[in-house]
């Protein structure tokens, strides 16, 4: 059964562009409630751990460098069918393939600088949310 939480990051390109407000507005308007939120910057080590699942991929080094290059916003979001509905809202990983009206179509620059992260499964939503937030930081 689908759980009702997912995890997102607004990535360095979107933060640098002053797009935090626009992206959060789209998230709220799509019916997601923000359960936890943090403005922070990943070190290379922390970014490497977060994306460890991609360690064997050719783009891993670029991904870690990029994700530690500037501040990000991390958040846990709540909604019925959260993981699937959020992936629909953000659109395809490659913004050139993202549907019109999706967050990546509007805000992403490239496949690496693609504005937002969204968990790809309920299991990863749980792992990723726990990576950033303690139980005392969720409301
Ligand atoms: P995200 O949803 O955060 O999860 C893994 C990230 O790897 C993905 O978004 C992309 O930003 C990045 N990624 C995937 N494929 C490539 C690629 N071919 N080159 C660079 N980055 C990539």
PDB file of C-alpha atoms and ligand atoms in Angstrom:
ATOM      1  CA  UNK A   1       0.000   0.000   0.000  1.00  0.00           C
ATOM      2  CA  UNK A   2       1.266   3.501  -0.805  1.00  0.00           C
ATOM      3  CA  UNK A   3       2.325   5.499   2.231  1.00  0.00           C
ATOM      4  CA  UNK A   4       1.554   9.172   2.575  1.00  0.00           C
ATOM      5  CA  UNK A   5       5.016  10.687   2.895  1.00  0.00           C
ATOM      6  CA  UNK A   6       7.812  11.553   0.507  1.00  0.00           C
ATOM      7  CA  UNK A   7      11.100  13.397   0.744  1.00  0.00           C
ATOM      8  CA  UNK A   8      12.322  16.256  -1.443  1.00  0.00           C
ATOM      9  CA  UNK A   9      15.297  18.552  -1.852  1.00  0.00           C
ATOM     10  CA  UNK A  10      15.231  21.867  -3.700  1.00  0.00           C
ATOM     11  CA  UNK A  11      18.664  21.640  -5.327  1.00  0.00           C
ATOM     12  CA  UNK A  12      21.446  24.274  -5.495  1.00  0.00           C
ATOM     13  CA  UNK A  13      20.485  25.573  -8.965  1.00  0.00           C
ATOM     14  CA  UNK A  14      16.903  26.322  -7.907  1.00  0.00           C
ATOM     15  CA  UNK A  15      17.979  27.866  -4.579  1.00  0.00           C
ATOM     16  CA  UNK A  16      20.536  30.092  -6.379  1.00  0.00           C
ATOM     17  CA  UNK A  17      17.814  31.158  -8.841  1.00  0.00           C
ATOM     18  CA  UNK A  18      15.505  32.393  -6.066  1.00  0.00           C
ATOM     19  CA  UNK A  19      13.045  29.643  -7.003  1.00  0.00           C
ATOM     20  CA  UNK A  20      12.408  28.291  -3.471  1.00  0.00           C
ATOM     21  CA  UNK A  21       9.168  30.264  -3.135  1.00  0.00           C
ATOM     22  CA  UNK A  22       7.823  29.307  -6.560  1.00  0.00           C
ATOM     23  CA  UNK A  23       8.579  25.619  -6.047  1.00  0.00           C
ATOM     24  CA  UNK A  24       7.083  25.508  -2.522  1.00  0.00           C
ATOM     25  CA  UNK A  25       3.967  27.240  -3.860  1.00  0.00           C
ATOM     26  CA  UNK A  26       3.541  24.534  -6.516  1.00  0.00           C
ATOM     27  CA  UNK A  27       4.074  21.842  -3.862  1.00  0.00           C
ATOM     28  CA  UNK A  28       1.442  23.348  -1.555  1.00  0.00           C
ATOM     29  CA  UNK A  29      -1.009  23.974  -4.389  1.00  0.00           C
ATOM     30  CA  UNK A  30      -0.716  20.310  -5.410  1.00  0.00           C
ATOM     31  CA  UNK A  31      -1.993  19.374  -1.947  1.00  0.00           C
ATOM     32  CA  UNK A  32       1.213  18.432  -0.129  1.00  0.00           C
ATOM     33  CA  UNK A  33       1.652  19.454   3.514  1.00  0.00           C
ATOM     34  CA  UNK A  34       5.180  20.279   4.712  1.00  0.00           C
ATOM     35  CA  UNK A  35       5.922  18.042   7.705  1.00  0.00           C
ATOM     36  CA  UNK A  36       9.601  19.018   8.149  1.00  0.00           C
ATOM     37  CA  UNK A  37      11.861  21.519   6.412  1.00  0.00           C
ATOM     38  CA  UNK A  38      15.535  22.547   6.595  1.00  0.00           C
ATOM     39  CA  UNK A  39      17.726  25.062   4.726  1.00  0.00           C
ATOM     40  CA  UNK A  40      21.218  23.620   4.730  1.00  0.00           C
ATOM     41  CA  UNK A  41      24.312  22.815   2.670  1.00  0.00           C
ATOM     42  CA  UNK A  42      25.642  19.301   2.161  1.00  0.00           C
ATOM     43  CA  UNK A  43      29.342  18.583   2.483  1.00  0.00           C
ATOM     44  CA  UNK A  44      30.852  16.368  -0.217  1.00  0.00           C
ATOM     45  CA  UNK A  45      30.914  13.551   2.323  1.00  0.00           C
ATOM     46  CA  UNK A  46      27.238  13.941   3.234  1.00  0.00           C
ATOM     47  CA  UNK A  47      26.163  14.275  -0.409  1.00  0.00           C
ATOM     48  CA  UNK A  48      28.201  11.157  -1.200  1.00  0.00           C
ATOM     49  CA  UNK A  49      26.403   9.222   1.533  1.00  0.00           C
ATOM     50  CA  UNK A  50      22.960  10.460   0.505  1.00  0.00           C
ATOM     51  CA  UNK A  51      23.540   9.335  -3.094  1.00  0.00           C
ATOM     52  CA  UNK A  52      25.541   6.199  -2.196  1.00  0.00           C
ATOM     53  CA  UNK A  53      23.031   4.090  -4.131  1.00  0.00           C
ATOM     54  CA  UNK A  54      24.377   5.766  -7.317  1.00  0.00           C
ATOM     55  CA  UNK A  55      28.080   5.269  -6.401  1.00  0.00           C
ATOM     56  CA  UNK A  56      28.753   2.975  -9.377  1.00  0.00           C
ATOM     57  CA  UNK A  57      27.162   5.354 -11.908  1.00  0.00           C
ATOM     58  CA  UNK A  58      29.411   7.407 -14.210  1.00  0.00           C
ATOM     59  CA  UNK A  59      27.744  10.645 -13.066  1.00  0.00           C
ATOM     60  CA  UNK A  60      28.247  10.008  -9.326  1.00  0.00           C
ATOM     61  CA  UNK A  61      31.250  12.376  -8.931  1.00  0.00           C
ATOM     62  CA  UNK A  62      29.469  15.162 -10.794  1.00  0.00           C
ATOM     63  CA  UNK A  63      26.316  14.578  -8.747  1.00  0.00           C
ATOM     64  CA  UNK A  64      28.171  14.783  -5.417  1.00  0.00           C
ATOM     65  CA  UNK A  65      30.114  17.913  -6.472  1.00  0.00           C
ATOM     66  CA  UNK A  66      26.962  19.580  -7.676  1.00  0.00           C
ATOM     67  CA  UNK A  67      24.784  18.701  -4.676  1.00  0.00           C
ATOM     68  CA  UNK A  68      27.427  20.075  -2.283  1.00  0.00           C
ATOM     69  CA  UNK A  69      28.030  23.245  -4.347  1.00  0.00           C
ATOM     70  CA  UNK A  70      25.475  25.468  -2.587  1.00  0.00           C
ATOM     71  CA  UNK A  71      22.581  25.520  -0.138  1.00  0.00           C
ATOM     72  CA  UNK A  72      19.556  23.264  -0.568  1.00  0.00           C
ATOM     73  CA  UNK A  73      16.131  22.965   1.053  1.00  0.00           C
ATOM     74  CA  UNK A  74      15.253  19.500   2.383  1.00  0.00           C
ATOM     75  CA  UNK A  75      11.662  18.645   3.292  1.00  0.00           C
ATOM     76  CA  UNK A  76       9.321  15.802   4.177  1.00  0.00           C
ATOM     77  CA  UNK A  77       5.947  16.105   2.452  1.00  0.00           C
ATOM     78  CA  UNK A  78       2.646  14.486   3.346  1.00  0.00           C
ATOM     79  CA  UNK A  79      -0.221  13.607   1.037  1.00  0.00           C
ATOM     80  CA  UNK A  80      -2.181  10.537   0.068  1.00  0.00           C
ATOM     81  CA  UNK A  81      -0.096   8.557  -2.480  1.00  0.00           C
ATOM     82  CA  UNK A  82       2.766  11.010  -1.849  1.00  0.00           C
ATOM     83  CA  UNK A  83       5.666   9.285  -3.663  1.00  0.00           C
ATOM     84  CA  UNK A  84       3.862   8.729  -6.972  1.00  0.00           C
ATOM     85  CA  UNK A  85       1.974  12.032  -6.922  1.00  0.00           C
ATOM     86  CA  UNK A  86       5.150  13.987  -6.177  1.00  0.00           C
ATOM     87  CA  UNK A  87       7.017  12.324  -9.042  1.00  0.00           C
ATOM     88  CA  UNK A  88       4.164  13.325 -11.336  1.00  0.00           C
ATOM     89  CA  UNK A  89       4.375  16.916 -10.040  1.00  0.00           C
ATOM     90  CA  UNK A  90       8.148  17.187 -10.582  1.00  0.00           C
ATOM     91  CA  UNK A  91       8.289  15.470 -14.003  1.00  0.00           C
ATOM     92  CA  UNK A  92      11.048  13.437 -15.663  1.00  0.00           C
ATOM     93  CA  UNK A  93      14.650  13.504 -14.350  1.00  0.00           C
ATOM     94  CA  UNK A  94      15.762  14.998 -17.669  1.00  0.00           C
ATOM     95  CA  UNK A  95      13.929  18.351 -17.913  1.00  0.00           C
ATOM     96  CA  UNK A  96      13.875  18.163 -21.722  1.00  0.00           C
ATOM     97  CA  UNK A  97      11.617  15.098 -21.266  1.00  0.00           C
ATOM     98  CA  UNK A  98       9.490  16.567 -18.464  1.00  0.00           C
ATOM     99  CA  UNK A  99       5.805  17.262 -19.124  1.00  0.00           C
ATOM    100  CA  UNK A 100       4.556  20.837 -19.451  1.00  0.00           C
ATOM    101  CA  UNK A 101       3.566  22.337 -16.117  1.00  0.00           C
ATOM    102  CA  UNK A 102       5.873  20.140 -14.042  1.00  0.00           C
ATOM    103  CA  UNK A 103       8.382  21.646 -11.603  1.00  0.00           C
ATOM    104  CA  UNK A 104      11.383  20.420 -13.605  1.00  0.00           C
ATOM    105  CA  UNK A 105       9.941  21.682 -16.902  1.00  0.00           C
ATOM    106  CA  UNK A 106       9.556  25.129 -15.357  1.00  0.00           C
ATOM    107  CA  UNK A 107      12.638  25.347 -13.117  1.00  0.00           C
ATOM    108  CA  UNK A 108      15.294  22.774 -14.119  1.00  0.00           C
ATOM    109  CA  UNK A 109      18.348  23.622 -16.204  1.00  0.00           C
ATOM    110  CA  UNK A 110      19.768  20.160 -16.991  1.00  0.00           C
ATOM    111  CA  UNK A 111      19.681  16.500 -15.953  1.00  0.00           C
ATOM    112  CA  UNK A 112      22.216  17.225 -13.177  1.00  0.00           C
ATOM    113  CA  UNK A 113      20.867  20.640 -12.151  1.00  0.00           C
ATOM    114  CA  UNK A 114      17.273  19.452 -12.239  1.00  0.00           C
ATOM    115  CA  UNK A 115      15.814  21.733  -9.537  1.00  0.00           C
ATOM    116  CA  UNK A 116      14.315  19.103  -7.228  1.00  0.00           C
ATOM    117  CA  UNK A 117      14.773  15.610  -5.888  1.00  0.00           C
ATOM    118  CA  UNK A 118      11.844  13.300  -5.192  1.00  0.00           C
ATOM    119  CA  UNK A 119      12.028   9.873  -3.523  1.00  0.00           C
ATOM    120  CA  UNK A 120      11.462   6.976  -5.925  1.00  0.00           C
ATOM    121  CA  UNK A 121       9.806   4.569  -3.450  1.00  0.00           C
ATOM    122  CA  UNK A 122       8.155   4.469  -0.040  1.00  0.00           C
ATOM    123  CA  UNK A 123      11.220   2.695   1.335  1.00  0.00           C
ATOM    124  CA  UNK A 124      13.590   5.395   0.064  1.00  0.00           C
ATOM    125  CA  UNK A 125      11.266   8.168   1.257  1.00  0.00           C
ATOM    126  CA  UNK A 126      11.641   6.753   4.774  1.00  0.00           C
ATOM    127  CA  UNK A 127      15.432   6.351   4.487  1.00  0.00           C
ATOM    128  CA  UNK A 128      15.939   9.824   2.974  1.00  0.00           C
ATOM    129  CA  UNK A 129      13.666  11.583   5.472  1.00  0.00           C
ATOM    130  CA  UNK A 130      15.542   9.887   8.327  1.00  0.00           C
ATOM    131  CA  UNK A 131      18.853  11.024   6.793  1.00  0.00           C
ATOM    132  CA  UNK A 132      17.952  14.675   7.459  1.00  0.00           C
ATOM    133  CA  UNK A 133      15.358  14.801  10.221  1.00  0.00           C
ATOM    134  CA  UNK A 134      14.965  13.426  13.728  1.00  0.00           C
ATOM    135  CA  UNK A 135      11.521  12.611  15.105  1.00  0.00           C
ATOM    136  CA  UNK A 136      11.615  15.924  17.043  1.00  0.00           C
ATOM    137  CA  UNK A 137      11.897  17.889  13.779  1.00  0.00           C
ATOM    138  CA  UNK A 138       8.647  16.585  12.231  1.00  0.00           C
ATOM    139  CA  UNK A 139       5.288  18.209  12.788  1.00  0.00           C
TER     140      UNK A 139
HETATM  141  P1  LIG B   1      17.667  12.774  -8.300  1.00  0.00           P
HETATM  142  O1  LIG B   1      16.202  12.510  -8.400  1.00  0.00           O
HETATM  143  O2  LIG B   1      18.125  13.682  -7.232  1.00  0.00           O
HETATM  144  O3  LIG B   1      18.439  11.384  -8.129  1.00  0.00           O
HETATM  145  C1  LIG B   1      19.673  11.087  -8.718  1.00  0.00           C
HETATM  146  C2  LIG B   1      20.196  12.222  -9.520  1.00  0.00           C
HETATM  147  O4  LIG B   1      21.262  11.919 -10.381  1.00  0.00           O
HETATM  148  C3  LIG B   1      19.117  12.721 -10.438  1.00  0.00           C
HETATM  149  O5  LIG B   1      18.138  13.382  -9.706  1.00  0.00           O
HETATM  150  C4  LIG B   1      19.889  13.577 -11.420  1.00  0.00           C
HETATM  151  O6  LIG B   1      20.031  14.921 -10.993  1.00  0.00           O
HETATM  152  C5  LIG B   1      21.243  12.907 -11.390  1.00  0.00           C
HETATM  153  N1  LIG B   1      21.485  12.264 -12.674  1.00  0.00           N
HETATM  154  C6  LIG B   1      20.818  11.265 -13.240  1.00  0.00           C
HETATM  155  N2  LIG B   1      21.339  10.959 -14.448  1.00  0.00           N
HETATM  156  C7  LIG B   1      22.369  11.815 -14.632  1.00  0.00           C
HETATM  157  C8  LIG B   1      23.302  12.005 -15.692  1.00  0.00           C
HETATM  158  N3  LIG B   1      23.266  11.239 -16.782  1.00  0.00           N
HETATM  159  N4  LIG B   1      24.225  12.979 -15.541  1.00  0.00           N
HETATM  160  C9  LIG B   1      24.263  13.730 -14.418  1.00  0.00           C
HETATM  161  N5  LIG B   1      23.395  13.586 -13.374  1.00  0.00           N
HETATM  162  C10 LIG B   1      22.460  12.649 -13.496  1.00  0.00           C
END
